[in-house]
mmCIF file of C-alpha atoms in Angstrom:
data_model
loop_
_atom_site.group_PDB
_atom_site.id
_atom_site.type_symbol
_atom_site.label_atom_id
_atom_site.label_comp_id
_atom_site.label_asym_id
_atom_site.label_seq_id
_atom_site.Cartn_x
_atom_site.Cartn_y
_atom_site.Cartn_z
ATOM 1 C CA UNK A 1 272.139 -5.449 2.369
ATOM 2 C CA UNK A 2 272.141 -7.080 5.788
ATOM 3 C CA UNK A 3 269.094 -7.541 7.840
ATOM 4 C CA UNK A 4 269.484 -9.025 11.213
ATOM 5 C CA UNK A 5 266.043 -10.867 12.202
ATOM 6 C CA UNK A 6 267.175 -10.587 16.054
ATOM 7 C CA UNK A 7 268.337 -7.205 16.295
ATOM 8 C CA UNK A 8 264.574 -6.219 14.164
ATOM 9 C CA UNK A 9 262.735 -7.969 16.798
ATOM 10 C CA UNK A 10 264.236 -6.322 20.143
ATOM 11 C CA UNK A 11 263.687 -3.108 18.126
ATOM 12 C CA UNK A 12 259.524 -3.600 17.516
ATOM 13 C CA UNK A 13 259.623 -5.089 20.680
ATOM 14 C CA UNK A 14 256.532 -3.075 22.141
ATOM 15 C CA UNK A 15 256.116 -1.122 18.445
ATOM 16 C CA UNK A 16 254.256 -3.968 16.543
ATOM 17 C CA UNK A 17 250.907 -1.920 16.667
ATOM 18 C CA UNK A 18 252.872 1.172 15.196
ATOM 19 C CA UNK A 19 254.856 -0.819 12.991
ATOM 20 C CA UNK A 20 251.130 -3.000 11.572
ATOM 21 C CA UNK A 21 249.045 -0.069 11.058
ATOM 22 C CA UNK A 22 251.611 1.784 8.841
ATOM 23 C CA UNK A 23 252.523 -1.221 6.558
ATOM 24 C CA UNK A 24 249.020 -2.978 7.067
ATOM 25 C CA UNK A 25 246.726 -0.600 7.827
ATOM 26 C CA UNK A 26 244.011 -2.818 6.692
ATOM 27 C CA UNK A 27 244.786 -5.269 9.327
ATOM 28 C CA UNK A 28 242.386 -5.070 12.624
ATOM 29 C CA UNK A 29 244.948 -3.478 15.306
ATOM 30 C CA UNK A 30 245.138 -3.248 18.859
ATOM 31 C CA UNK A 31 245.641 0.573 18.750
ATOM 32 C CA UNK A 32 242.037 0.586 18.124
ATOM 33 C CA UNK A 33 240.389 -0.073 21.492
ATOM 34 C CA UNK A 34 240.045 2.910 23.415
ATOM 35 C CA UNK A 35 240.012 0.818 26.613
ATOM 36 C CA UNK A 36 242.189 -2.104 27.703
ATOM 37 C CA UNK A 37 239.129 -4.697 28.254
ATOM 38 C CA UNK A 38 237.287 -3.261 25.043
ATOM 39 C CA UNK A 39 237.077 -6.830 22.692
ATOM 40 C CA UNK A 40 240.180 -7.190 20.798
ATOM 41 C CA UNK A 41 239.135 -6.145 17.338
ATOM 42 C CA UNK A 42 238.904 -8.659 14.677
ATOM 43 C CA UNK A 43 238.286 -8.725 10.624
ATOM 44 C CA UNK A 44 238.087 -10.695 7.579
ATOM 45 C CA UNK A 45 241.346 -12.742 6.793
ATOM 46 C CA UNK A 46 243.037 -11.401 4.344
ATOM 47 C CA UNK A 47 244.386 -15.009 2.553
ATOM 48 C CA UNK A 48 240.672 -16.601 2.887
ATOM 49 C CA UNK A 49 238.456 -13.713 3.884
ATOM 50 C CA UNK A 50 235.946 -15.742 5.912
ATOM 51 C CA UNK A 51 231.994 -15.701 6.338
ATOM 52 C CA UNK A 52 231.541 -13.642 9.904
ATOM 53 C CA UNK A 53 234.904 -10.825 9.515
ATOM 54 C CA UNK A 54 236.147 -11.909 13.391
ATOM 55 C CA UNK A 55 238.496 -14.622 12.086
ATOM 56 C CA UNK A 56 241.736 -13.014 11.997
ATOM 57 C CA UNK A 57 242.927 -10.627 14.430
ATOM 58 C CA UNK A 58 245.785 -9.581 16.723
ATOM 59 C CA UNK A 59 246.106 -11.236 19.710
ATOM 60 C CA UNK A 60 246.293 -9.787 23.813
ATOM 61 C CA UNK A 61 250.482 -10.002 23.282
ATOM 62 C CA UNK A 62 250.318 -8.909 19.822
ATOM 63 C CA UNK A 63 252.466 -5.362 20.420
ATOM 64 C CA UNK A 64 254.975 -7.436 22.170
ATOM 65 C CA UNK A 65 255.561 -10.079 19.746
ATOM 66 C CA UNK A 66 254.225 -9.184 16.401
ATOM 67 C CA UNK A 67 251.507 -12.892 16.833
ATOM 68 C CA UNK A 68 248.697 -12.370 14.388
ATOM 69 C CA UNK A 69 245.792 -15.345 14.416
ATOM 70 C CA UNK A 70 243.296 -16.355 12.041
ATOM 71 C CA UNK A 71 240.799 -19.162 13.086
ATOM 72 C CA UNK A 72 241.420 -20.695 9.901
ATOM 73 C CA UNK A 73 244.561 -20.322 9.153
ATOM 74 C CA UNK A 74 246.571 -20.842 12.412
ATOM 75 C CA UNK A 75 248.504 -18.392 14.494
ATOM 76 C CA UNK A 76 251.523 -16.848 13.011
ATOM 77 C CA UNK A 77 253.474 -16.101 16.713
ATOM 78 C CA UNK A 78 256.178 -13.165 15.698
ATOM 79 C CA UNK A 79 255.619 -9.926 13.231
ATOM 80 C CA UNK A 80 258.142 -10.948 10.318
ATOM 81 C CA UNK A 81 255.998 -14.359 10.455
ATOM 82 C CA UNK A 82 252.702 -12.639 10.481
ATOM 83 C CA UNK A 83 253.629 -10.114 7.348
ATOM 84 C CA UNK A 84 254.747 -13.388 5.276
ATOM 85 C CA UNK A 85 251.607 -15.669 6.547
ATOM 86 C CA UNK A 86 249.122 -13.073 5.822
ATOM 87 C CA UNK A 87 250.365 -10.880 3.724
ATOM 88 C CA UNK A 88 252.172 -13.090 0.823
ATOM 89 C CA UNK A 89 255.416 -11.064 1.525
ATOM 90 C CA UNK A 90 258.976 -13.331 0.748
ATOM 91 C CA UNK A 91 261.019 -13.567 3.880
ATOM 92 C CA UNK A 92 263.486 -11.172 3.105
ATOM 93 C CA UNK A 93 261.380 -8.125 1.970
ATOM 94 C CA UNK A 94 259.296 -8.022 5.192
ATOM 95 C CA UNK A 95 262.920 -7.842 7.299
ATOM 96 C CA UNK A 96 263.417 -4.888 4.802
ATOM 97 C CA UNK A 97 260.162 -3.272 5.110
ATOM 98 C CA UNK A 98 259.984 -3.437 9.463
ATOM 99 C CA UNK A 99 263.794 -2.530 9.587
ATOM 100 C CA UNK A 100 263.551 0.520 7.467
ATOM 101 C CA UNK A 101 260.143 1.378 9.197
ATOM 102 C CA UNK A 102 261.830 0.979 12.271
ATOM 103 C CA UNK A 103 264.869 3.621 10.694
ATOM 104 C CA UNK A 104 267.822 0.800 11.518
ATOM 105 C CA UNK A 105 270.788 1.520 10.987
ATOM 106 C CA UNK A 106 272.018 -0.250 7.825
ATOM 107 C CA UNK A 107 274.604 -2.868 7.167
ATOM 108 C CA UNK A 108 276.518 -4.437 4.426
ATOM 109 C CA UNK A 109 276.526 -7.810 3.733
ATOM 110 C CA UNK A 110 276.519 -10.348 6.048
ATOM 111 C CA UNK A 111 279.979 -12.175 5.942
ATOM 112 C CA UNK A 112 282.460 -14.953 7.327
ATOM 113 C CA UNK A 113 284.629 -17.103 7.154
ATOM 114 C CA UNK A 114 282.572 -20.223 8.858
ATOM 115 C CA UNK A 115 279.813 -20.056 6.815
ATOM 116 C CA UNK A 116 279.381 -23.329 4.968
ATOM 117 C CA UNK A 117 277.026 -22.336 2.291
ATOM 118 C CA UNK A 118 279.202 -18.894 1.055
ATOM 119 C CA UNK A 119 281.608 -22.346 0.890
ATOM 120 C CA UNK A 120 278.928 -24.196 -1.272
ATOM 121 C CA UNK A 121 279.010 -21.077 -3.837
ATOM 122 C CA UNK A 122 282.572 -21.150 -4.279
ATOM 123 C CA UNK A 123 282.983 -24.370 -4.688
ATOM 124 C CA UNK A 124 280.033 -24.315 -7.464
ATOM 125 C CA UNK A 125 281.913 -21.597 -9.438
ATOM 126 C CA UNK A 126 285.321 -24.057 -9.217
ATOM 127 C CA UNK A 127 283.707 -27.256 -10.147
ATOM 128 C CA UNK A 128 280.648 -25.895 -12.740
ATOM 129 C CA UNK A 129 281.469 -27.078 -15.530
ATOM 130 C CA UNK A 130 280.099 -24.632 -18.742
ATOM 131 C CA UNK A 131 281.358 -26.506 -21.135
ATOM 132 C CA UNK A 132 278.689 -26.817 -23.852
ATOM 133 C CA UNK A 133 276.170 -24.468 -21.579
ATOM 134 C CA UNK A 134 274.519 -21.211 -22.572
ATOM 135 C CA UNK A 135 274.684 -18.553 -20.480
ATOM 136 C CA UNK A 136 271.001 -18.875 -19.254
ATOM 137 C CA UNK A 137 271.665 -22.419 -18.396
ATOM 138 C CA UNK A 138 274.783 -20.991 -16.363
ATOM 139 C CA UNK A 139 272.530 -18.558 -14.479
ATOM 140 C CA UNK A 140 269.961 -20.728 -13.845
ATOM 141 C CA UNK A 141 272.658 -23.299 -11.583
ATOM 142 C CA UNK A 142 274.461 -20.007 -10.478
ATOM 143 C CA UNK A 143 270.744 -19.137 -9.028
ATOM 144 C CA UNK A 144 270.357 -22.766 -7.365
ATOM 145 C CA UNK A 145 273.301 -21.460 -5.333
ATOM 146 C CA UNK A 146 272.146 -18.483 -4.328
ATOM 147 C CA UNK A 147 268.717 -19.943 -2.987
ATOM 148 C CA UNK A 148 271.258 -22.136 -0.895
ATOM 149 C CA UNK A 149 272.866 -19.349 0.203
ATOM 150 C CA UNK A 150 269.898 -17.140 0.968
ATOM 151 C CA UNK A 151 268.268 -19.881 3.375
ATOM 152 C CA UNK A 152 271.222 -20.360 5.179
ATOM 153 C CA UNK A 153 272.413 -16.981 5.726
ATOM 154 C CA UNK A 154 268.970 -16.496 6.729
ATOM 155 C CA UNK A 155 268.249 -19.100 9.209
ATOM 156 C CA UNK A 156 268.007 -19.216 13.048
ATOM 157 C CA UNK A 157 269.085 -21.099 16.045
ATOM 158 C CA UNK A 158 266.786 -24.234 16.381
ATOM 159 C CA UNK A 159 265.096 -22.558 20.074
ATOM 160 C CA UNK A 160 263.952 -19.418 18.415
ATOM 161 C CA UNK A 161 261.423 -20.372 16.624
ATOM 162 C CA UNK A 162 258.708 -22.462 18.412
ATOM 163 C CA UNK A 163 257.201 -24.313 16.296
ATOM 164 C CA UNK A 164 260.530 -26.221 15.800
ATOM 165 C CA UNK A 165 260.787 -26.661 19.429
ATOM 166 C CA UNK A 166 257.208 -28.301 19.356
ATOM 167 C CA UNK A 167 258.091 -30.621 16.543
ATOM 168 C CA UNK A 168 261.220 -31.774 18.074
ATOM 169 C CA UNK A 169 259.351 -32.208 21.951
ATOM 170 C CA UNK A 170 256.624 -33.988 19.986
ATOM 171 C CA UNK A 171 259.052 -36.224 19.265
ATOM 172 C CA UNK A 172 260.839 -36.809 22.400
ATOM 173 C CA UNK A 173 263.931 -35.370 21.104
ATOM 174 C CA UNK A 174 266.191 -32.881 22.157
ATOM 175 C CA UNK A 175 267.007 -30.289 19.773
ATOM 176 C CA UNK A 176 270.498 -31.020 18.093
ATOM 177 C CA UNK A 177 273.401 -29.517 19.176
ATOM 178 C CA UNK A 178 275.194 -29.578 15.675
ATOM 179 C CA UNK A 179 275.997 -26.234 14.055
ATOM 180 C CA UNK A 180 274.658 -28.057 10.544
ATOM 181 C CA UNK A 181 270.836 -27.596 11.584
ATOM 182 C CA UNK A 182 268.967 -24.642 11.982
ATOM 183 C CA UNK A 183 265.876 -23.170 10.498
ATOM 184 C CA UNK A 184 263.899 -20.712 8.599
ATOM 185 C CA UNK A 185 260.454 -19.442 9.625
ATOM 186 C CA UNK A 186 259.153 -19.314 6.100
ATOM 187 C CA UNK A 187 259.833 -21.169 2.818
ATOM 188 C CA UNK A 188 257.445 -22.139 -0.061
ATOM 189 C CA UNK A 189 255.866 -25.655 0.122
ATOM 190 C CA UNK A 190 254.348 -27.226 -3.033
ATOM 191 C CA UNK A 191 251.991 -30.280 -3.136
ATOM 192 C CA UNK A 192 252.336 -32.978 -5.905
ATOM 193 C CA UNK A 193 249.893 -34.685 -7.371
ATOM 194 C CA UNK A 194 250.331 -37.885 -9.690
ATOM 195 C CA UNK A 195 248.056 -39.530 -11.836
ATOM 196 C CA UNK A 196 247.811 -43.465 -12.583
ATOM 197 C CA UNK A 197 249.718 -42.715 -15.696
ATOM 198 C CA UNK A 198 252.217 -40.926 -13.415
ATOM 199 C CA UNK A 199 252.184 -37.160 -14.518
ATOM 200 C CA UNK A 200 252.365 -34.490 -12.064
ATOM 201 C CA UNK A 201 250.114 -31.519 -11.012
ATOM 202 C CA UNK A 202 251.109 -29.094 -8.444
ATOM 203 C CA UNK A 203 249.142 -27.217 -5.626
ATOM 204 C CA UNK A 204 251.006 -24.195 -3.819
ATOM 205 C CA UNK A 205 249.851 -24.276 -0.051
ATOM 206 C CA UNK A 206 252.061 -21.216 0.802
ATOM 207 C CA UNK A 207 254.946 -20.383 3.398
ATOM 208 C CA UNK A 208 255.750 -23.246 5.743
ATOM 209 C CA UNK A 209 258.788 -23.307 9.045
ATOM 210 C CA UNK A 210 261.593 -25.564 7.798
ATOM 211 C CA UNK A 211 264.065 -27.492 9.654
ATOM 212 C CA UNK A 212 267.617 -27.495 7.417
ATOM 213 C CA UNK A 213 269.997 -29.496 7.254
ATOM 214 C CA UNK A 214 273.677 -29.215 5.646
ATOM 215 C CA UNK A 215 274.543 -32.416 3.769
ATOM 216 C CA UNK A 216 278.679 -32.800 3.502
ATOM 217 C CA UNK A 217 280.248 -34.975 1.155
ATOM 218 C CA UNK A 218 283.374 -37.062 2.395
ATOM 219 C CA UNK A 219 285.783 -34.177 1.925
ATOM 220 C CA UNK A 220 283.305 -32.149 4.805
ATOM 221 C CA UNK A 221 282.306 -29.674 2.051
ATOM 222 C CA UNK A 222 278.373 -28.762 1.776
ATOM 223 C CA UNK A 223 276.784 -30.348 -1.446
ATOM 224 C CA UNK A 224 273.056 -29.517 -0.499
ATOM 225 C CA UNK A 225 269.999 -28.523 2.251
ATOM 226 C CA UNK A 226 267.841 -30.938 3.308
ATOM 227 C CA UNK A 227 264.574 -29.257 4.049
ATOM 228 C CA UNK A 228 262.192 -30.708 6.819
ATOM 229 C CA UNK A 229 258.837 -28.501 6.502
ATOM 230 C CA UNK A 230 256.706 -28.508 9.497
ATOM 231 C CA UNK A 231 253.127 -27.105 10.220
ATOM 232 C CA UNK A 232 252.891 -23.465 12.259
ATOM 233 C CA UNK A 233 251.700 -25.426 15.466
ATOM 234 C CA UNK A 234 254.940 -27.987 15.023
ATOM 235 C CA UNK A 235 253.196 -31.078 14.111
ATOM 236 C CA UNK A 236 254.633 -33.079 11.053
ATOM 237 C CA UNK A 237 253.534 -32.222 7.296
ATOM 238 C CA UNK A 238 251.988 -35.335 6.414
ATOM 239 C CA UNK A 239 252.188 -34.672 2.721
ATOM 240 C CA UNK A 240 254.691 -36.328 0.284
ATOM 241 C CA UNK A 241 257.782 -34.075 -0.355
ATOM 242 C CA UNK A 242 257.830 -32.668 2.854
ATOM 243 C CA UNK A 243 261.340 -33.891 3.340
ATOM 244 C CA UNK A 244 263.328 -33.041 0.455
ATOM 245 C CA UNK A 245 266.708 -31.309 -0.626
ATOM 246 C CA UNK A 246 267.005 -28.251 -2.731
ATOM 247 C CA UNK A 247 267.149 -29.325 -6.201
ATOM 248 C CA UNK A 248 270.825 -30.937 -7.112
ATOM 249 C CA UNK A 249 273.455 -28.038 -8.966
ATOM 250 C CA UNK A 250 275.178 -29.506 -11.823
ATOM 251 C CA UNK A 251 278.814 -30.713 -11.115
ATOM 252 C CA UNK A 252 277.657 -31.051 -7.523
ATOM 253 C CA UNK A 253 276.859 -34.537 -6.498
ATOM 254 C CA UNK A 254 275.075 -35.903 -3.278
ATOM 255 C CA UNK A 255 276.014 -39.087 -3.502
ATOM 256 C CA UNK A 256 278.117 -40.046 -0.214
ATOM 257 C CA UNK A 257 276.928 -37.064 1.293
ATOM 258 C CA UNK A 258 275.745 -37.000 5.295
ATOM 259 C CA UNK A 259 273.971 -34.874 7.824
ATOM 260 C CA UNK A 260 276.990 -35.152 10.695
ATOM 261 C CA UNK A 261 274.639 -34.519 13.777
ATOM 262 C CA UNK A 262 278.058 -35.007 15.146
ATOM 263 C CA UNK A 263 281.518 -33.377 14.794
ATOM 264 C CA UNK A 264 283.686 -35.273 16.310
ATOM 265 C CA UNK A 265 284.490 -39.431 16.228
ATOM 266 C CA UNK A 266 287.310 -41.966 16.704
ATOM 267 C CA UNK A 267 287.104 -44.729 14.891
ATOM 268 C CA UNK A 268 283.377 -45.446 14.798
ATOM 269 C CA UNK A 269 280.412 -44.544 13.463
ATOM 270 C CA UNK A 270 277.049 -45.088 13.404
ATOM 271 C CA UNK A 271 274.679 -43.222 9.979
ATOM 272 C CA UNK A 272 270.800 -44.130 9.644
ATOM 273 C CA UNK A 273 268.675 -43.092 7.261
ATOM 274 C CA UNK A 274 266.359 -40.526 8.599
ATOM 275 C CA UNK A 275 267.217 -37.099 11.144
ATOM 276 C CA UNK A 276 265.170 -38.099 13.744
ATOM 277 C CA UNK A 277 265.615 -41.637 13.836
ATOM 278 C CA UNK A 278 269.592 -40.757 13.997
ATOM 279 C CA UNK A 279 268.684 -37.911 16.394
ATOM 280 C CA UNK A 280 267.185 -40.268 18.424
ATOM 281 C CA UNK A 281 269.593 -42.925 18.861
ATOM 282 C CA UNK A 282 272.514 -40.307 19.225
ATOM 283 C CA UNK A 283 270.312 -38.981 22.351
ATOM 284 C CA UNK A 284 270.030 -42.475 24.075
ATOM 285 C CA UNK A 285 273.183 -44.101 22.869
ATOM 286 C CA UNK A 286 275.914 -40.980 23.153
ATOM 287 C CA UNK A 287 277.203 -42.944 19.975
ATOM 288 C CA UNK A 288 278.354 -40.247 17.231
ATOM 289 C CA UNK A 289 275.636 -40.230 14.503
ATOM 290 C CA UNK A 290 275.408 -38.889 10.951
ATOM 291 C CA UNK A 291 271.841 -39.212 9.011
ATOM 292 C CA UNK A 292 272.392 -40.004 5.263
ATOM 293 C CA UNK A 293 268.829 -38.735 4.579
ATOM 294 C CA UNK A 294 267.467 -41.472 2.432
ATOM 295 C CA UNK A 295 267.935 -45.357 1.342
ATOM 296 C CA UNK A 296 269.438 -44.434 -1.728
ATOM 297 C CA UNK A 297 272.405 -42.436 0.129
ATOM 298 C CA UNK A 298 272.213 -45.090 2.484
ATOM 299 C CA UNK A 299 273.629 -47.029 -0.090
ATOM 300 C CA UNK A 300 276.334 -44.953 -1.812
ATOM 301 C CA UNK A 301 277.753 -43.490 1.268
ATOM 302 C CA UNK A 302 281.505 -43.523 1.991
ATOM 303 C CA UNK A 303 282.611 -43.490 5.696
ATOM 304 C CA UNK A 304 285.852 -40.623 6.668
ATOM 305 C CA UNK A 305 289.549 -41.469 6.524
ATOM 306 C CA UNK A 306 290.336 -43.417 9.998
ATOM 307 C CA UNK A 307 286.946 -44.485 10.508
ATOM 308 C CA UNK A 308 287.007 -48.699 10.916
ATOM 309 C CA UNK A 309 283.969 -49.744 12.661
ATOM 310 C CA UNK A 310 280.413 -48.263 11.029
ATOM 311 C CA UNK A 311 277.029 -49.131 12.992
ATOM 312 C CA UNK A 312 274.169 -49.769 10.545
ATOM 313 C CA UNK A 313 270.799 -48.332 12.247
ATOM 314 C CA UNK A 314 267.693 -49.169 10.053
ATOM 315 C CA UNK A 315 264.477 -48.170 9.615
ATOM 316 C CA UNK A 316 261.673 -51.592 9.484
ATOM 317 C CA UNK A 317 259.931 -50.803 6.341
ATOM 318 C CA UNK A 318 256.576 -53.463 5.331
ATOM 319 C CA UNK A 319 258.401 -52.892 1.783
ATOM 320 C CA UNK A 320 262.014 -53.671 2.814
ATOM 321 C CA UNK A 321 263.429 -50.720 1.030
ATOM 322 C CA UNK A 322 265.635 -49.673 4.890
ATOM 323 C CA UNK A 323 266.429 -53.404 4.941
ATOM 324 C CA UNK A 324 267.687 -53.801 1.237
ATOM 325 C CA UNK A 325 269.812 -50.929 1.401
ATOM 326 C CA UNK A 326 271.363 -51.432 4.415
ATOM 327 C CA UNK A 327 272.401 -54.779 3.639
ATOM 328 C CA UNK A 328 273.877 -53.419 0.463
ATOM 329 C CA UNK A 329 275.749 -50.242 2.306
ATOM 330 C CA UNK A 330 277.007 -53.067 5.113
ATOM 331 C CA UNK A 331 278.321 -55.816 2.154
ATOM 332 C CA UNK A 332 280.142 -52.992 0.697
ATOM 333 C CA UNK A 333 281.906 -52.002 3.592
ATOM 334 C CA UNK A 334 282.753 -55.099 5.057
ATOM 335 C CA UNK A 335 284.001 -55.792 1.675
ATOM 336 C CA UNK A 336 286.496 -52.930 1.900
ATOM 337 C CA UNK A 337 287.646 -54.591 5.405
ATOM 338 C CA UNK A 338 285.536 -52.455 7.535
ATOM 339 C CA UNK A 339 283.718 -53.752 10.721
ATOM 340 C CA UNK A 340 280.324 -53.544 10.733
ATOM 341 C CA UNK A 341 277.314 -54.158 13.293
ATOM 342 C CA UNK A 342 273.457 -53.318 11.707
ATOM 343 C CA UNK A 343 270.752 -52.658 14.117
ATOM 344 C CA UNK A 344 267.218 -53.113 13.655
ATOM 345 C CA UNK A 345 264.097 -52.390 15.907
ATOM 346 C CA UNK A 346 262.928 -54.598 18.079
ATOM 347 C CA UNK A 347 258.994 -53.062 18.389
ATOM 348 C CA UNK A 348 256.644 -53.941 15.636
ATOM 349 C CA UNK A 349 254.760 -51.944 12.626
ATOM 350 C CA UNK A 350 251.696 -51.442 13.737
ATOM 351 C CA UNK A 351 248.691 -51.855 11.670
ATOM 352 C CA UNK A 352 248.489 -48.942 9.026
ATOM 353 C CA UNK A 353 251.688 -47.977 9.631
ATOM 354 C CA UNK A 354 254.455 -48.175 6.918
ATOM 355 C CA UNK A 355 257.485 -48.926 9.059
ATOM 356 C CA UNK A 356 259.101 -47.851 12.368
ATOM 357 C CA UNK A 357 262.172 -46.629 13.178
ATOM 358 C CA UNK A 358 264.476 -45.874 16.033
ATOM 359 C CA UNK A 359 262.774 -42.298 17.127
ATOM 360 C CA UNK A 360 259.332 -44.887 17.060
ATOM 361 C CA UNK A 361 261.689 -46.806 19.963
ATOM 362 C CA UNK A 362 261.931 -44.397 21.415
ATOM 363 C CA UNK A 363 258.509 -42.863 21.678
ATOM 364 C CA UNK A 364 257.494 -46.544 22.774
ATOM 365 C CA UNK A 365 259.755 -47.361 25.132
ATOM 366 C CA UNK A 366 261.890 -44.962 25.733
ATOM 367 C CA UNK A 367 265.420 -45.326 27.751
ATOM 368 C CA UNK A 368 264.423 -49.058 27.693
ATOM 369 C CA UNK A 369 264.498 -49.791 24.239
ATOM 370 C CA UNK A 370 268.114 -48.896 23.781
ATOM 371 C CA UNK A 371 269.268 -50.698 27.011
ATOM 372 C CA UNK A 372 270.238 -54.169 25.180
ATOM 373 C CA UNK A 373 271.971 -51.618 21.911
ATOM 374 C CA UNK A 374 274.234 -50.337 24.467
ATOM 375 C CA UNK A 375 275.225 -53.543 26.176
ATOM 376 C CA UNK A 376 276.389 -54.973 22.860
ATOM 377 C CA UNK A 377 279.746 -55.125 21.848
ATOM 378 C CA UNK A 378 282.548 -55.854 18.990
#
């Protein structure tokens, strides 16, 4: 079953009271003031309770929008939102639960002929190779795909959810234009510990808005997500992971694989390592830009048929990793006849800091810092 997240929200637009105090009756609702300036009622949090029970609470727009706050916690600014921050719900069975409290009508499955991921599945089922696999080892890739799937099908437009638009304003960027990147208001985020004798430990911190990205191999087919997670209030997730791709399906590989934050090229091409870095360079430049995600893609990528002339843009890293792969993706290609031009910032690392990169340009400098890139030539 279908459930469209647009079509729920013009529907509760104005309802969210109704729609709160029959599936969280618990919750502190706006229905209860008897008068419009009575104090907007207020109650323990339900994920960390609290000391004084006025932490969480709708807010003045709440019926409108669905926006539930908790001081702790941080604001959760639509109802499908609110029900997965504060109630522990999965994405998909809060759309269920307000649509069918709501008495939508219902719809079958969601298909078409453009969407990349229902590609992603099909080409899974072609290329999986059982051979020598058990059927719970088959179901277990078969269920990679589907997570794919779900997330995608699931997603929105980058502008409708605002914590996306912060990040990307934060950041001095404008939000991409490509049909590969789009988001989803809620997916799990899991901390990772390591120890000096490098094992892992684990820490769930709960649902998190994602930026995703599709990653295409050279034949333009989808071979993974790369998920950017993001805070509620749009600023980065400074924790390690927080930029990382669904976990690989077997017979499936990433290598060569790009985020094309462009569709269309002639015979050049420029590919960095990071979104935003490539984001921002595509803004100031014009020059189409794919982002290869990481330094070890950066190495094992494979331009398109036609494409003779590859720009290089690297991230400054105090380690050198951006550097040393670069220099190995640009011997490669020049080896295979290929011209190529690498680009690194001009601004320095500042103290602290682990490298900079072109969005860090930009942030700096901005229009000025690409002036002398686009005076260069072949």
């Amino acid at each position: 079953m279908y459930y469209d997240q647009d079509e729920i929200y013009l529907a509760a637009k104005g309802r969210w009271s109704e729609i709160f105090a029959g599936l969280e009756p618990e919750w502190p609702n706006l229905a209860m003031r008897k008068k419009g300036y009575d104090p907007i009622p207020k109650a323990y949090c339900p994920i960390h309770t609290g000391k004084s029970g006025l932490a969480f609470g709708p807010m003045s727009g709440t019926n409108e929008s669905g926006g539930m706050v908790c001081n702790t916690c941080g604001v959760a600014k639509g109802g499908i939102q609110a029900l997965v921050m504060f109630s522990k719900r999965e994405y998909h069975t809060a759309l269920k639960e307000v649509h069918d409290f709501l008495g939508l009508e219902q719809k079958p499955k969601k298909t078409t002929t453009k969407s990349s991921v229902e590609i992603l599945s099909r080409e899974v089922n072609v290329t999986f190779d059982s051979k020598g696999m058990n059927e719970e080892e088959i179901k277990k890739e078969q269920a990679k795909c589907n997570k794919l799937s779900y997330f995608w099908e699931n997603s929105l437009d980058l502008h409708k959810l605002p914590s996306v638009v912060t990040y990307y304003q934060n950041r001095g960027i404008a939000l991409p234009k490509s049909e590969d990147v789009r988001c989803h208001p809620s997916a799990g985020f899991t901390r990772i510990f390591k120890n000096e004798e490098g094992d892992e430990s684990y820490e769930y911190l709960g649902k998190l808005p994602v930026i995703l990205h599709l990653m295409r191999d050279t034949n333009n087919k989808v071979v993974n997500i790369l998920r950017t997670f993001i805070n509620e209030d749009g600023s980065p997730l400074k924790e390690e992971g927080n930029k990382k791709m669904f976990p690989p399906i077997a017979g499936v590989s990433v290598s060569g694989s790009a985020i094309q934050l462009t569709k269309t090229f002639t015979d050049e091409l420029t590919v960095g390592e990071g979104t935003e870095t490539c984001q921002s360079w595509l803004q100031m430049t014009g020059w189409p830009t794919w982002a290869l995600s990481n330094t070890a893609l950066v190495r094992g990528w494979n331009p398109p048929i036609g494409v003779k002339k590859v720009n290089i843009i690297e991230d400054r890293d105090v380690n050198y990793a951006g550097t040393y792969a670069s220099e190995a993706l640009a011997n490669r290609l020049a080896a295979s006849g290929i011209l190529v031009r690498r680009f690194i910032p001009h601004i320095e690392v500042l103290r602290g800091e682990k490298s900079v990169d072109w969005n860090d340009v930009l942030l700096r400098e901005g229009a000025k810092g690409f002036e002398w890139v686009k005076r260069t030539s072949w």
